[in-house]
Amino acid sequence: MASDCEPALNQAESRNPTLERYLGALREAKNDSEQFAALLLVTKAVKAGDIDAKTRRRIFDAVGFTFPNRLLTTKEAPDGCPDHVLRALGVALLACFCSDPELAVHPQVLNKIPILSTFLTARGDPDDAARRSMIDDTYQCLTAVAGTPRGPRHLIAGGTVSALCQAYLGHGYGFDQALALLVGLLAAAETQCWKEAEPDLLAVLRGLSEDFQKAEDASKFELCQLLPLFLPPTTVPPECHRDLQAGLARILGSKLSSWQRNPALKLAARLAHACGSDWIPAGSSGSKFLALLVNLACVEVRLALEETGTEVKEDVVTACYALMELGIQECTRCEQSLLKEPQKVQLVSVMKEAIGAVIHYLLQDSSAAKCHLPTPDFSVKSELRLIEHLLRARLLLPGWCHLTVEDGPREILIKEGAPSLLCKYFLQQWELTSPGHDTSVLPDSVEIGLQTCCHIFLNLVVTAPGLIKRDACFTSLMNTLMTSLPALVQQQGRLLLAANVATLGLLMARLLSTSPALQGTPASRGFFAAAILFLSQSHVARATPGSDQAVLALSPEYEGIWADLQELWFLGMQAFTGCVPLLPWLAPAALRSRWPQELLQLLGSVSPNSVKPEMVAAYQGVLVELARANRLCREAMRLQAGEETASHYRMAALEQCLSEP
């Protein structure tokens, strides 16, 4: 009888003696032909049944990557053996290896992503069994990589997104697997996917929109859930508007259950956010559709917030807020409104009721949160309640963003402790961006929530500066912003979030300038160095054909999102300018970073006509304050032809400042 200590090898042999015999033949192979024959047998045995992790690792130890690499790239197949059969064998082995999460991120797997991606769109006999098997194994490999923390980034860089789009649009074998993997990549890294494969993704969007408009069966509900993932971050192509609106009108005009209706409301909200009302046709059909949309949104808000015992679906309620906002915009539009006057009157009435429900819920929520703030004897029960309120706060963020602009609602929010609750929510969400988490796969919803929080804080900084100075929660927030920005500005794809953090921190620093934390501490120096990096890298000198003088242009990273970024950038420049006279150590620090010198060098290398007046004003503001604050700054600017540059750009204040001793 075998003992409990019998080697694992013998146990494996007793479970699958056939596989062990084939592995033995592989180890004893003396040439390529024998190794190839043994690999065929091993692959057959693997496909014939499930294998455990230990057996899979033993296969890898016996095979390694060298021979699969040759199979994938060989152009000389044995007589009577088609090329794709060898590739299919190589992919089958990789698929076996990729079942192990450690092997799925092995460099020898990751460097195969480009060639694996090409297999998805390769032409061939669609009925060939070996080719179909290779396609299935390819999807298994790519899906395994996508399931690892950094896998989506590797797939996107390897051209997988474009290949998946083409595979789906070709509707060949496995196209449904292509769509499923696309959905996963977009959910994990939407911005990066669109940056790498926008034309192909737009082609998929057009195809899905046409299918959505034509669908008469249950597939329309599935498409309704898929389509938001395929809407571009900027604007939706006009050629998709008609199909999307027609499909939504057919769904929302029917009597439906909530699971069928809610995805349609979320899709409509995404379209409203991206296109306003441009996607809704003019005329009677469009006005009826818009009125229906807003009425449904108001009903959903009231049901979610007024009915006791109703589960609050925060994503649905947030979508309804966006649709209500669209209704407000159309009701207040005097010219070319989609709505007729009676429709406007009716919608104003239902929106007032829905907004009343929001305010009532908000007051209840903030009162309850105040009751359950942490105390020295903080209990598990009260902690769970606080977490519940933090999660509920998320669906209120868009509403708070609007309410903090108005004097009356803002005072109510402050009185009820909403800023403190918001700070706690922000800090809790910010933990997801800490070094212990992989920020390259940070869900887009988290980043959007953080950006919305920053917008609310910006409103409070501008409209209620006294609150920032006296509420201790903003000191904690400032500390978090200071310690987080240096790492954030270095992360690709996080520029918009970095812009929000930098601008908010600069504005708060101006109000909290007497705080010990801002008196040249390592954290404060690191924050301002990162803020300078954000502000200084926005523009570059770009050569123009047929001209010997360059022009001022946006740097590539900023160019694609400048529409969302420019207000934050100008506000950040203004806030930095205001910090210079308040923090004596800041001007010398800016000089050591060489920002003022490099800024003057940039302006001297481009045509003054290419620099817009608002840019000249922003640059002059920073340069003047730095020059006024520090003699060494003035001297460095003079050495960089500062007076001459100021004269060319008609920067009178800077020219006068540099002319003084």
XYZ file of C-alpha atoms in Angstrom:
661
model
C 0.000 0.000 0.000
C 1.329 3.438 -0.894
C 2.250 5.623 2.037
C 0.930 9.160 2.632
C 4.383 10.456 1.769
C 4.436 8.907 -1.733
C 5.896 11.396 -4.208
C 3.460 13.605 -6.095
C 4.885 12.233 -9.328
C 3.603 8.755 -8.632
C 0.198 10.179 -7.663
C 0.052 12.059 -10.961
C 1.060 8.938 -12.863
C -1.714 6.952 -11.236
C -4.242 9.587 -12.295
C -3.113 10.022 -15.909
C -0.653 7.316 -16.987
C -1.191 8.126 -20.663
C -0.056 11.739 -20.223
C 2.971 10.596 -18.231
C 3.932 8.188 -21.004
C 3.718 10.992 -23.568
C 5.783 13.337 -21.379
C 8.405 10.616 -21.094
C 8.510 10.323 -24.867
C 8.909 14.099 -25.098
C 11.850 14.108 -22.705
C 13.549 11.297 -24.634
C 12.983 12.841 -28.084
C 16.241 13.003 -30.054
C 15.212 15.341 -32.895
C 12.511 17.774 -34.023
C 10.409 15.062 -35.657
C 10.253 12.956 -32.501
C 9.630 16.054 -30.335
C 6.857 17.201 -32.675
C 5.192 13.774 -32.547
C 5.413 13.697 -28.747
C 3.987 17.235 -28.491
C 1.007 16.208 -30.600
C 0.344 13.361 -28.196
C 0.781 15.601 -25.119
C -1.578 18.199 -26.543
C -4.143 15.503 -27.350
C -3.971 14.177 -23.805
C -4.355 17.683 -22.335
C -7.435 18.375 -24.434
C -8.914 15.004 -23.556
C -9.447 15.918 -19.922
C -8.916 18.405 -17.148
C -5.509 18.671 -15.541
C -4.565 20.162 -12.212
C -2.077 22.958 -11.603
C 0.781 20.617 -10.659
C 0.397 18.562 -13.825
C 0.189 21.708 -15.912
C 3.416 22.944 -14.362
C 5.086 19.593 -15.091
C 4.058 19.883 -18.741
C 5.595 23.351 -18.831
C 8.788 22.090 -17.194
C 9.016 19.361 -19.826
C 8.134 21.538 -22.834
C 9.269 25.066 -21.941
C 8.822 27.982 -24.336
C 11.498 27.265 -26.908
C 9.610 24.713 -28.983
C 6.216 26.510 -28.856
C 8.033 29.664 -30.007
C 9.368 27.799 -33.026
C 5.943 26.355 -33.789
C 4.364 29.801 -33.804
C 6.900 31.337 -36.140
C 8.013 28.441 -38.365
C 7.564 28.746 -42.118
C 8.760 25.235 -42.954
C 6.243 22.554 -42.070
C 6.823 18.808 -42.560
C 5.572 17.323 -45.806
C 1.820 17.005 -45.841
C 1.364 19.220 -42.741
C -0.265 22.668 -43.285
C 1.466 25.634 -41.616
C -1.516 26.464 -39.443
C -1.423 23.003 -37.840
C 1.972 23.802 -36.335
C 0.763 27.191 -35.146
C -2.351 25.568 -33.696
C -0.125 23.201 -31.706
C 1.961 26.092 -30.400
C -1.124 28.064 -29.360
C -2.617 24.991 -27.683
C 0.482 24.676 -25.515
C 0.389 28.387 -24.648
C -3.294 28.068 -23.727
C -2.394 25.228 -21.401
C 0.363 27.307 -19.795
C -1.818 30.430 -19.490
C -4.224 28.548 -17.231
C -1.558 29.169 -14.608
C -1.829 32.863 -13.541
C 1.930 33.047 -13.027
C 2.663 31.769 -16.518
C -0.016 34.053 -18.040
C 2.179 37.068 -17.237
C 5.462 35.417 -18.172
C 7.453 37.608 -20.617
C 7.473 34.732 -23.105
C 3.667 34.831 -23.116
C 3.350 38.621 -23.150
C 5.680 38.987 -26.113
C 3.397 36.641 -28.075
C 0.427 39.014 -27.809
C 1.050 40.690 -31.209
C 1.316 37.382 -33.073
C -1.657 35.891 -31.214
C -3.691 38.951 -32.165
C -2.953 38.368 -35.846
C -4.398 34.844 -35.622
C -7.833 36.339 -34.840
C -8.109 37.915 -38.284
C -6.113 35.423 -40.362
C -7.911 34.126 -43.436
C -8.509 30.441 -44.014
C -11.065 27.696 -44.331
C -13.750 28.518 -41.721
C -14.641 24.842 -41.406
C -11.097 23.631 -40.765
C -11.063 21.957 -37.334
C -7.431 22.813 -36.595
C -8.013 26.467 -37.441
C -11.095 26.648 -35.216
C -9.189 25.004 -32.390
C -6.368 27.529 -32.801
C -8.824 30.432 -32.608
C -10.407 29.035 -29.439
C -6.991 28.551 -27.857
C -5.960 32.076 -28.889
C -8.968 33.562 -27.118
C -8.163 31.413 -24.083
C -4.622 32.844 -23.991
C -5.727 36.450 -24.407
C -8.541 36.085 -21.868
C -6.116 34.628 -19.333
C -3.760 37.574 -19.810
C -6.674 40.027 -19.525
C -7.564 38.523 -16.160
C -4.249 39.535 -14.595
C -3.779 42.970 -12.941
C -1.602 44.448 -15.701
C -2.891 42.234 -18.473
C -5.243 44.777 -20.128
C -2.364 47.236 -20.508
C -0.211 44.589 -22.246
C -3.041 43.564 -24.575
C -3.797 47.145 -25.565
C -0.125 47.838 -26.287
C 0.076 44.643 -28.337
C -2.650 45.684 -30.770
C -5.267 43.290 -29.417
C -8.097 45.847 -29.347
C -7.925 46.517 -33.104
C -7.652 42.796 -33.821
C -10.701 42.046 -31.675
C -12.705 44.778 -33.414
C -11.835 43.391 -36.828
C -12.599 39.844 -35.716
C -16.005 40.917 -34.433
C -16.881 42.929 -37.529
C -15.810 40.022 -39.748
C -18.376 37.794 -37.997
C -16.150 34.779 -38.526
C -15.660 31.892 -36.156
C -15.282 33.089 -32.555
C -16.565 36.642 -33.166
C -18.732 36.392 -30.041
C -15.594 35.702 -27.991
C -14.015 38.799 -29.534
C -16.920 40.947 -28.316
C -16.777 39.485 -24.804
C -13.044 40.201 -24.530
C -13.546 43.724 -25.922
C -16.136 44.396 -23.247
C -13.699 43.304 -20.552
C -10.885 45.495 -21.871
C -13.133 48.553 -22.194
C -14.427 48.049 -18.656
C -10.869 47.807 -17.319
C -9.136 50.522 -19.358
C -11.586 52.539 -21.457
C -9.367 55.570 -22.027
C -6.350 53.553 -23.163
C -8.481 51.406 -25.502
C -9.883 54.461 -27.271
C -6.485 56.076 -27.493
C -4.998 53.031 -29.215
C -7.866 51.897 -31.470
C -10.436 54.672 -31.937
C -11.259 54.033 -35.644
C -11.826 50.315 -35.067
C -13.937 50.883 -31.948
C -16.066 53.430 -33.808
C -16.660 50.842 -36.520
C -17.871 48.392 -33.852
C -20.103 51.102 -32.379
C -21.685 51.721 -35.782
C -22.320 47.996 -36.199
C -23.833 47.609 -32.740
C -26.010 50.708 -33.261
C -27.439 49.277 -36.482
C -28.123 45.947 -34.762
C -29.783 47.790 -31.870
C -32.108 49.686 -34.183
C -33.121 46.516 -36.055
C -33.459 44.176 -33.061
C -36.981 42.918 -32.400
C -36.182 40.163 -29.913
C -34.526 40.017 -26.487
C -31.158 40.832 -28.044
C -32.106 44.522 -27.924
C -31.868 44.431 -24.128
C -28.436 42.788 -24.287
C -27.282 45.433 -26.776
C -28.638 48.144 -24.497
C -26.284 46.945 -21.777
C -23.309 46.644 -24.141
C -23.602 49.945 -25.991
C -22.571 52.306 -23.142
C -19.208 50.556 -23.030
C -18.650 51.350 -26.715
C -19.524 55.039 -26.562
C -16.360 57.123 -27.035
C -15.152 59.354 -24.176
C -15.648 62.519 -26.247
C -18.648 62.608 -28.573
C -20.780 60.035 -30.366
C -20.563 60.012 -34.190
C -23.664 61.642 -35.729
C -24.243 58.629 -37.978
C -25.072 56.580 -34.863
C -27.615 59.049 -33.438
C -30.640 57.895 -35.417
C -30.141 54.196 -34.726
C -29.509 54.696 -31.011
C -32.480 57.003 -30.519
C -34.814 54.720 -32.491
C -33.749 51.690 -30.487
C -34.240 53.509 -27.181
C -37.631 54.864 -28.247
C -38.810 51.346 -29.012
C -37.696 50.077 -25.594
C -38.823 52.989 -23.399
C -42.154 53.260 -25.172
C -43.073 49.738 -24.042
C -44.260 48.402 -20.717
C -41.134 46.932 -19.156
C -39.711 45.602 -15.935
C -36.977 47.551 -14.187
C -34.183 45.220 -15.371
C -35.225 45.957 -18.961
C -35.775 49.713 -18.499
C -32.765 50.674 -16.360
C -30.076 49.870 -18.968
C -32.000 52.017 -21.452
C -32.004 54.963 -19.038
C -28.275 54.568 -18.441
C -27.590 54.470 -22.191
C -29.722 57.580 -22.715
C -27.832 59.356 -19.914
C -24.478 58.543 -21.513
C -25.740 59.970 -24.806
C -27.044 63.082 -23.055
C -23.695 63.591 -21.356
C -21.766 63.195 -24.603
C -24.100 64.948 -27.059
C -26.613 67.012 -25.110
C -29.855 66.789 -27.094
C -28.196 66.610 -30.521
C -28.909 62.879 -30.783
C -32.673 63.439 -30.467
C -34.414 64.322 -33.758
C -36.360 67.550 -34.144
C -40.107 67.488 -34.601
C -43.006 65.793 -32.899
C -41.376 62.380 -32.470
C -38.277 63.893 -30.869
C -40.218 66.121 -28.459
C -42.414 63.205 -27.343
C -39.349 61.029 -26.824
C -37.550 63.673 -24.749
C -40.645 64.282 -22.623
C -40.980 60.533 -22.033
C -37.309 60.267 -21.123
C -37.444 63.049 -18.520
C -40.731 61.826 -17.048
C -39.318 58.324 -16.593
C -36.168 59.739 -14.985
C -38.189 61.780 -12.489
C -40.332 58.780 -11.583
C -37.244 56.616 -11.024
C -35.664 59.255 -8.769
C -38.750 59.540 -6.620
C -39.197 55.760 -6.381
C -35.572 55.312 -5.373
C -35.441 58.093 -2.794
C -38.963 58.205 -1.352
C -40.027 54.558 -1.128
C -38.878 52.893 2.089
C -37.377 49.475 1.632
C -36.503 50.180 -2.002
C -32.969 49.284 -2.990
C -31.231 52.426 -4.258
C -29.458 51.626 -7.511
C -26.925 54.425 -7.503
C -25.926 54.047 -11.154
C -29.548 54.307 -12.271
C -30.276 57.329 -10.060
C -27.134 59.072 -11.260
C -28.220 58.432 -14.851
C -31.617 59.927 -14.070
C -29.940 63.060 -12.700
C -28.245 63.500 -16.084
C -31.574 63.099 -17.891
C -33.237 65.613 -15.571
C -30.419 68.037 -16.312
C -31.085 67.533 -20.026
C -34.745 68.332 -19.380
C -33.816 71.528 -17.514
C -31.590 72.624 -20.383
C -34.340 72.122 -22.944
C -36.989 73.784 -20.791
C -34.825 76.891 -20.398
C -33.820 77.071 -24.054
C -35.607 79.911 -25.824
C -34.614 79.130 -29.392
C -34.700 75.818 -31.259
C -35.938 73.897 -28.257
C -37.157 70.374 -28.892
C -40.058 70.961 -26.500
C -43.321 72.820 -26.964
C -44.562 75.175 -24.256
C -47.159 72.771 -22.736
C -44.490 70.072 -22.564
C -42.149 72.458 -20.764
C -44.808 73.315 -18.177
C -45.520 69.654 -17.504
C -41.836 68.719 -17.228
C -41.056 71.608 -14.871
C -43.779 70.318 -12.564
C -42.499 66.726 -12.432
C -38.872 67.852 -12.125
C -39.739 70.076 -9.159
C -41.220 67.060 -7.402
C -38.156 64.938 -8.156
C -35.762 67.660 -6.986
C -37.810 67.969 -3.791
C -37.266 64.252 -3.209
C -33.517 64.693 -3.721
C -33.295 67.561 -1.219
C -35.346 65.653 1.353
C -33.167 62.576 0.942
C -30.019 64.683 1.113
C -31.025 66.265 4.407
C -31.924 62.880 5.863
C -28.666 61.363 4.681
C -26.428 64.083 6.048
C -28.215 64.062 9.411
C -27.790 60.286 9.697
C -24.101 60.515 8.739
C -23.511 63.055 11.456
C -25.005 60.655 13.986
C -22.609 57.869 13.021
C -19.275 59.632 12.701
C -16.388 57.747 14.360
C -15.959 58.166 18.103
C -13.345 56.735 20.495
C -15.603 53.737 21.163
C -16.336 53.274 17.462
C -18.357 50.076 17.044
C -18.574 47.683 14.111
C -22.251 48.528 13.707
C -21.650 52.269 13.464
C -18.739 51.650 11.091
C -21.014 49.685 8.779
C -23.541 52.496 8.893
C -20.865 55.035 8.000
C -19.747 52.921 5.046
C -23.365 52.685 3.940
C -23.658 56.468 3.992
C -20.377 56.849 2.142
C -21.720 54.609 -0.605
C -25.001 56.494 -0.685
C -23.045 59.737 -1.013
C -21.680 58.535 -4.346
C -25.010 58.770 -6.111
C -25.470 62.305 -4.735
C -22.203 63.632 -6.148
C -23.634 65.106 -9.385
C -26.391 66.786 -7.393
C -23.967 68.181 -4.840
C -21.833 69.566 -7.641
C -24.770 71.726 -8.736
C -26.039 72.570 -5.257
C -22.686 73.893 -4.012
C -22.791 76.642 -6.640
C -26.009 78.162 -5.256
C -25.902 80.189 -2.028
C -28.987 78.726 -0.347
C -28.417 75.010 -0.996
C -24.706 75.393 -0.238
C -25.407 76.851 3.213
C -27.764 73.964 3.961
C -25.134 71.421 2.912
C -22.486 73.083 5.075
C -24.831 73.318 8.058
C -25.702 69.624 7.785
C -22.066 68.512 7.645
C -21.968 67.447 4.004
C -18.372 68.679 3.388
C -17.053 66.461 6.168
C -18.931 63.469 4.753
C -17.612 64.245 1.292
C -14.034 64.422 2.593
C -14.409 61.009 4.181
C -15.820 59.584 0.954
C -12.998 61.118 -1.094
C -10.292 59.757 1.215
C -11.909 56.313 1.202
C -12.011 56.258 -2.611
C -8.493 57.654 -2.826
C -7.205 54.555 -1.058
C -7.806 52.714 -4.348
C -5.060 54.844 -5.951
C -2.510 54.176 -3.217
C 0.764 52.336 -4.002
C -0.708 49.075 -2.779
C -3.227 49.071 -5.627
C -2.629 48.699 -9.348
C -3.750 52.098 -10.629
C -3.261 51.042 -14.242
C -6.528 49.099 -13.993
C -8.362 51.552 -11.742
C -12.067 51.417 -12.720
C -13.152 54.512 -14.630
C -16.072 54.954 -12.218
C -13.628 55.529 -9.348
C -11.707 58.170 -11.268
C -14.898 59.926 -12.371
C -16.120 59.961 -8.769
C -12.832 61.474 -7.577
C -12.966 64.119 -10.288
C -16.543 65.011 -9.325
C -15.467 65.328 -5.680
C -12.691 67.695 -6.775
C -15.248 69.804 -8.667
C -17.381 70.061 -5.528
C -14.366 71.011 -3.409
C -13.383 73.618 -6.021
C -16.860 75.122 -5.729
C -16.466 75.314 -1.957
C -12.964 76.815 -2.184
C -14.247 79.600 -4.429
C -17.598 80.257 -2.742
C -16.879 79.395 0.920
C -13.168 80.042 1.632
C -13.865 80.507 5.342
C -15.064 76.899 5.547
C -11.761 75.636 4.118
C -9.804 77.552 6.774
C -11.822 76.450 9.783
C -12.922 72.837 9.059
C -10.254 70.315 10.053
C -11.349 67.853 7.388
C -9.838 70.118 4.721
C -6.460 69.992 6.457
C -6.551 66.199 6.114
C -7.627 66.577 2.510
C -4.729 68.972 1.808
C -2.253 66.509 3.300
C -3.599 63.728 1.065
C -3.396 65.910 -2.037
C 0.198 66.901 -1.240
C 1.425 63.351 -0.717
C -0.471 61.924 -3.711
C 0.198 64.330 -6.579
C 3.919 63.529 -7.144
C 3.136 59.912 -8.024
C -0.081 60.764 -9.859
C 1.516 63.114 -12.400
C 3.868 60.306 -13.451
C 1.058 57.884 -14.319
C 0.006 57.610 -17.937
C -3.676 58.090 -18.647
C -4.309 59.922 -15.360
C -3.662 63.487 -16.549
C -7.211 64.741 -16.023
C -7.326 63.420 -12.461
C -3.871 64.906 -11.821
C -5.123 68.257 -13.142
C -8.037 68.202 -10.701
C -5.819 67.292 -7.766
C -3.139 69.845 -8.649
C -5.590 72.708 -9.166
C -7.592 71.926 -6.025
C -4.400 71.652 -3.972
C -3.026 74.957 -5.292
C -6.262 76.795 -4.496
C -6.417 75.277 -1.016
C -2.732 76.054 -0.397
C -3.476 79.722 -0.992
C -6.098 79.610 1.766
C -4.062 77.408 4.141
C -0.712 79.146 3.550
C -0.080 79.622 7.293
C -0.420 75.901 8.002
C 2.806 74.279 9.280
C 2.406 71.588 6.625
C 2.997 74.201 3.895
C 6.136 75.796 5.328
C 8.632 74.100 3.036
C 8.093 70.573 4.364
C 9.141 67.663 2.122
C 5.482 66.950 1.328
C 4.756 70.556 0.345
C 7.913 70.788 -1.778
C 7.024 67.540 -3.528
C 3.491 68.761 -4.204
C 4.572 72.071 -5.730
C 7.256 70.355 -7.818
C 4.561 68.045 -9.213
C 2.205 70.989 -9.774
C 4.945 72.794 -11.723
C 5.402 69.645 -13.806
C 1.686 69.622 -14.665
C 1.595 73.335 -15.523
C 4.892 73.452 -17.414
C 4.395 70.481 -19.737
C 1.173 71.637 -21.380
C 2.708 73.450 -24.352
C 5.657 72.909 -26.672
C 7.267 74.640 -29.652
C 6.179 72.995 -32.902
C 7.797 73.566 -36.281
C 5.506 74.568 -39.150
C 6.111 73.708 -42.817
C 7.300 76.654 -44.901
C 8.206 78.774 -41.881
C 11.480 79.288 -40.077
C 9.711 80.078 -36.788
C 7.929 77.560 -34.609
C 4.490 78.045 -33.075
C 3.199 77.392 -29.556
C 1.208 74.153 -29.563
C -0.321 71.752 -27.074
C 1.855 68.808 -26.133
C 0.491 65.459 -27.407
C -0.630 64.208 -23.996
C -2.643 67.378 -23.330
C -4.038 67.874 -26.818
C -6.657 65.133 -26.796
C -8.259 66.247 -23.515
C -7.597 69.998 -23.602
C -11.306 70.779 -23.832
C -11.766 69.215 -20.377
C -8.387 70.369 -19.104
C -7.976 74.002 -20.093
C -10.179 75.548 -17.402
C -8.297 73.616 -14.727
C -4.946 74.619 -16.235
C -5.749 78.339 -16.277
C -7.187 78.132 -12.763
C -4.059 76.277 -11.623
C -1.782 78.946 -13.134
C -3.783 81.631 -11.327
C -3.658 79.728 -8.033
C 0.100 79.111 -8.294
C 0.600 82.824 -8.945
C -1.345 83.588 -5.769
C 0.754 81.166 -3.695
C 4.137 82.710 -4.589
C 3.938 85.814 -2.315
C 2.400 83.763 0.502
C 5.105 81.058 0.624
C 8.625 82.605 0.687
C 10.334 79.295 -0.127
C 8.293 78.741 -3.314
C 10.091 81.176 -5.649
C 13.568 79.681 -4.982
C 12.064 76.207 -5.452
C 10.549 77.237 -8.800
C 13.917 78.674 -9.837
C 15.664 75.377 -9.012
C 13.104 73.563 -11.173
C 14.137 75.912 -14.033
C 10.479 76.563 -14.884
C 10.814 80.358 -15.286
C 13.932 79.982 -17.441
C 12.394 77.268 -19.618
C 9.164 79.237 -19.948
C 11.030 82.277 -21.259
C 13.050 80.033 -23.540
C 9.809 78.541 -24.917
C 8.289 81.972 -25.545
C 11.488 83.132 -27.219
C 11.486 80.176 -29.615
C 7.954 80.613 -31.012
C 6.119 83.277 -32.962
C 4.350 85.736 -30.616
C 1.372 85.627 -32.972
C 0.875 81.949 -32.123
C 0.410 82.667 -28.401
C -3.149 83.602 -27.493
C -3.715 86.634 -25.241
C -5.044 84.520 -22.377
C -1.866 82.412 -22.498
C 0.288 85.560 -22.431
C -1.643 86.795 -19.380
C -1.265 83.462 -17.557
C 2.458 83.237 -18.241
C 3.058 86.871 -17.295
C 1.204 86.434 -14.001
C 3.525 83.609 -12.885
C 6.718 85.281 -14.121
C 5.920 88.633 -12.499
C 5.195 87.130 -9.073
C 8.355 85.008 -9.181
C 10.423 88.035 -10.198
C 8.920 90.204 -7.456
C 9.415 87.552 -4.800
C 13.093 86.727 -5.377
C 16.162 88.647 -6.602
C 17.786 85.496 -7.999
C 14.675 84.838 -10.063
C 14.937 88.303 -11.573
C 18.599 87.772 -12.421
C 17.907 84.363 -14.014
C 15.114 85.850 -16.121
C 17.365 88.679 -17.322
C 20.016 86.150 -18.347
C 17.303 84.334 -20.331
C 16.543 87.503 -22.340
C 13.505 88.129 -20.166
C 13.251 91.855 -20.877
C 13.430 91.337 -24.630
C 10.836 88.547 -24.503
C 8.544 90.686 -22.329
C 8.806 93.481 -24.889
C 7.947 91.165 -27.802
C 4.844 89.895 -25.996
C 3.873 93.316 -24.613
C 4.185 92.066 -21.037
C 4.452 95.550 -19.547
C 4.342 94.426 -15.916
C 7.121 91.882 -16.420
C 9.238 94.306 -18.426
C 8.969 96.920 -15.685
C 9.730 94.395 -12.936
C 12.877 93.143 -14.688
C 14.096 96.677 -15.328
C 14.229 97.362 -11.601
C 17.303 96.462 -9.481
